[in-house]
């Protein structure tokens, strides 16, 4: 299932529901239908950025414990034939940019409508 985010401030953003759920759960929102008002956009941006920083710190600590550089981890995956993992920050980026535009232009972000 897909979730389509809409705002007058930016182009539509489409995500698989399972990926959108990670972000929307962080914001306390339902995946089926919802709104992030212009007033809520700043807090939503801060929450997503905080989660990105937290996950990046965890990944760096894990890589350090395993004695590998983060960039080397991707090389190891290529050698074993495994697909690299798409990071939360990469998945969240389009919605984060939409939220920044919505915040700047005082517009809501809606989905499921």
CSV table of C-alpha atoms in Angstrom, one decimal:
chain,number,residue,atom,x,y,z
A,1,UNK,CA,0.0,0.0,0.0
A,2,UNK,CA,1.2,3.5,-0.7
A,3,UNK,CA,0.8,6.7,1.3
A,4,UNK,CA,0.7,10.0,-0.7
A,5,UNK,CA,1.6,13.1,1.2
A,6,UNK,CA,0.2,16.4,-0.3
A,7,UNK,CA,0.9,20.0,0.5
A,8,UNK,CA,0.4,23.2,-1.5
A,9,UNK,CA,4.0,24.1,-0.5
A,10,UNK,CA,5.7,21.2,-2.4
A,11,UNK,CA,5.3,18.4,-4.9
A,12,UNK,CA,3.5,15.2,-3.7
A,13,UNK,CA,5.6,12.6,-1.8
A,14,UNK,CA,4.7,8.9,-2.2
A,15,UNK,CA,6.0,6.2,0.2
A,16,UNK,CA,5.3,2.6,0.9
A,17,UNK,CA,3.1,2.4,3.9
A,18,UNK,CA,5.6,0.4,5.9
A,19,UNK,CA,8.2,3.2,5.5
A,20,UNK,CA,5.8,6.0,6.1
A,21,UNK,CA,4.6,4.3,9.3
A,22,UNK,CA,8.1,4.6,10.8
A,23,UNK,CA,8.0,8.3,10.4
A,24,UNK,CA,4.3,8.8,11.2
A,25,UNK,CA,4.6,6.7,14.4
A,26,UNK,CA,7.4,9.0,15.5
A,27,UNK,CA,5.0,11.9,15.0
A,28,UNK,CA,2.0,10.2,16.7
A,29,UNK,CA,0.0,10.1,13.4
A,30,UNK,CA,-2.0,7.3,11.7
A,31,UNK,CA,-0.9,6.0,8.3
A,32,UNK,CA,-4.4,5.8,6.8
A,33,UNK,CA,-5.3,9.5,7.0
A,34,UNK,CA,-4.0,12.6,8.7
A,35,UNK,CA,-2.7,16.1,8.8
A,36,UNK,CA,0.4,17.9,10.0
A,37,UNK,CA,-0.8,21.5,10.4
A,38,UNK,CA,1.5,24.5,9.7
A,39,UNK,CA,1.8,25.0,13.4
A,40,UNK,CA,2.9,21.3,13.9
A,41,UNK,CA,5.4,21.3,11.1
A,42,UNK,CA,8.3,22.7,13.1
A,43,UNK,CA,7.9,20.1,15.8
A,44,UNK,CA,7.6,17.4,13.2
A,45,UNK,CA,10.8,18.5,11.5
A,46,UNK,CA,12.7,18.6,14.9
A,47,UNK,CA,11.4,15.1,15.8
A,48,UNK,CA,12.5,13.6,12.5
A,49,UNK,CA,15.9,15.3,12.6
A,50,UNK,CA,16.4,14.1,16.2
A,51,UNK,CA,15.6,10.5,15.2
A,52,UNK,CA,18.0,10.7,12.2
A,53,UNK,CA,20.8,11.9,14.5
A,54,UNK,CA,20.0,9.1,17.0
A,55,UNK,CA,20.0,6.4,14.4
A,56,UNK,CA,23.3,7.8,12.8
A,57,UNK,CA,24.9,7.7,16.3
A,58,UNK,CA,23.8,4.1,16.8
A,59,UNK,CA,25.1,3.0,13.4
A,60,UNK,CA,28.4,4.7,14.1
A,61,UNK,CA,28.7,3.0,17.5
A,62,UNK,CA,27.8,-0.4,16.0
A,63,UNK,CA,30.3,0.0,13.2
A,64,UNK,CA,33.0,1.0,15.8
A,65,UNK,CA,32.2,-2.0,18.0
A,66,UNK,CA,32.6,-4.2,14.9
A,67,UNK,CA,35.9,-2.6,14.0
A,68,UNK,CA,34.8,-1.4,10.6
A,69,UNK,CA,34.2,2.0,9.1
A,70,UNK,CA,30.7,2.7,8.0
A,71,UNK,CA,31.6,3.0,4.3
A,72,UNK,CA,33.4,-0.3,4.5
A,73,UNK,CA,30.1,-1.9,5.7
A,74,UNK,CA,28.6,-1.2,2.3
A,75,UNK,CA,31.6,-2.7,0.6
A,76,UNK,CA,31.2,-5.8,2.7
A,77,UNK,CA,27.5,-6.1,1.6
A,78,UNK,CA,28.5,-5.8,-2.0
A,79,UNK,CA,31.0,-8.6,-1.7
A,80,UNK,CA,28.5,-10.9,-0.1
A,81,UNK,CA,25.8,-10.1,-2.7
A,82,UNK,CA,23.4,-8.5,-0.2
A,83,UNK,CA,21.6,-5.3,-1.0
A,84,UNK,CA,22.7,-2.3,1.0
A,85,UNK,CA,20.2,-1.2,3.7
A,86,UNK,CA,18.4,2.1,2.9
A,87,UNK,CA,18.8,4.3,6.0
A,88,UNK,CA,15.9,6.0,7.8
A,89,UNK,CA,17.4,9.4,6.8
A,90,UNK,CA,17.3,8.6,3.2
A,91,UNK,CA,13.7,7.4,3.4
A,92,UNK,CA,12.6,10.4,5.5
A,93,UNK,CA,14.4,13.0,3.3
A,94,UNK,CA,11.5,13.7,0.8
A,95,UNK,CA,8.9,14.1,3.5
A,96,UNK,CA,11.3,16.2,5.6
A,97,UNK,CA,11.9,18.6,2.7
A,98,UNK,CA,8.1,18.8,2.2
A,99,UNK,CA,7.7,19.6,5.9
A,100,UNK,CA,10.3,22.3,5.6
A,101,UNK,CA,8.6,23.9,2.6
A,102,UNK,CA,5.2,23.6,4.4
A,103,UNK,CA,6.6,25.3,7.5
A,104,UNK,CA,8.2,28.1,5.5
A,105,UNK,CA,5.0,28.7,3.5
A,106,UNK,CA,2.6,28.1,6.4
A,107,UNK,CA,0.8,25.2,4.7
A,108,UNK,CA,-0.4,21.8,6.1
A,109,UNK,CA,0.7,18.4,4.9
A,110,UNK,CA,-2.1,15.9,4.4
A,111,UNK,CA,-2.4,12.2,3.4
A,112,UNK,CA,-5.2,9.7,2.9
A,113,UNK,CA,-7.7,12.4,1.7
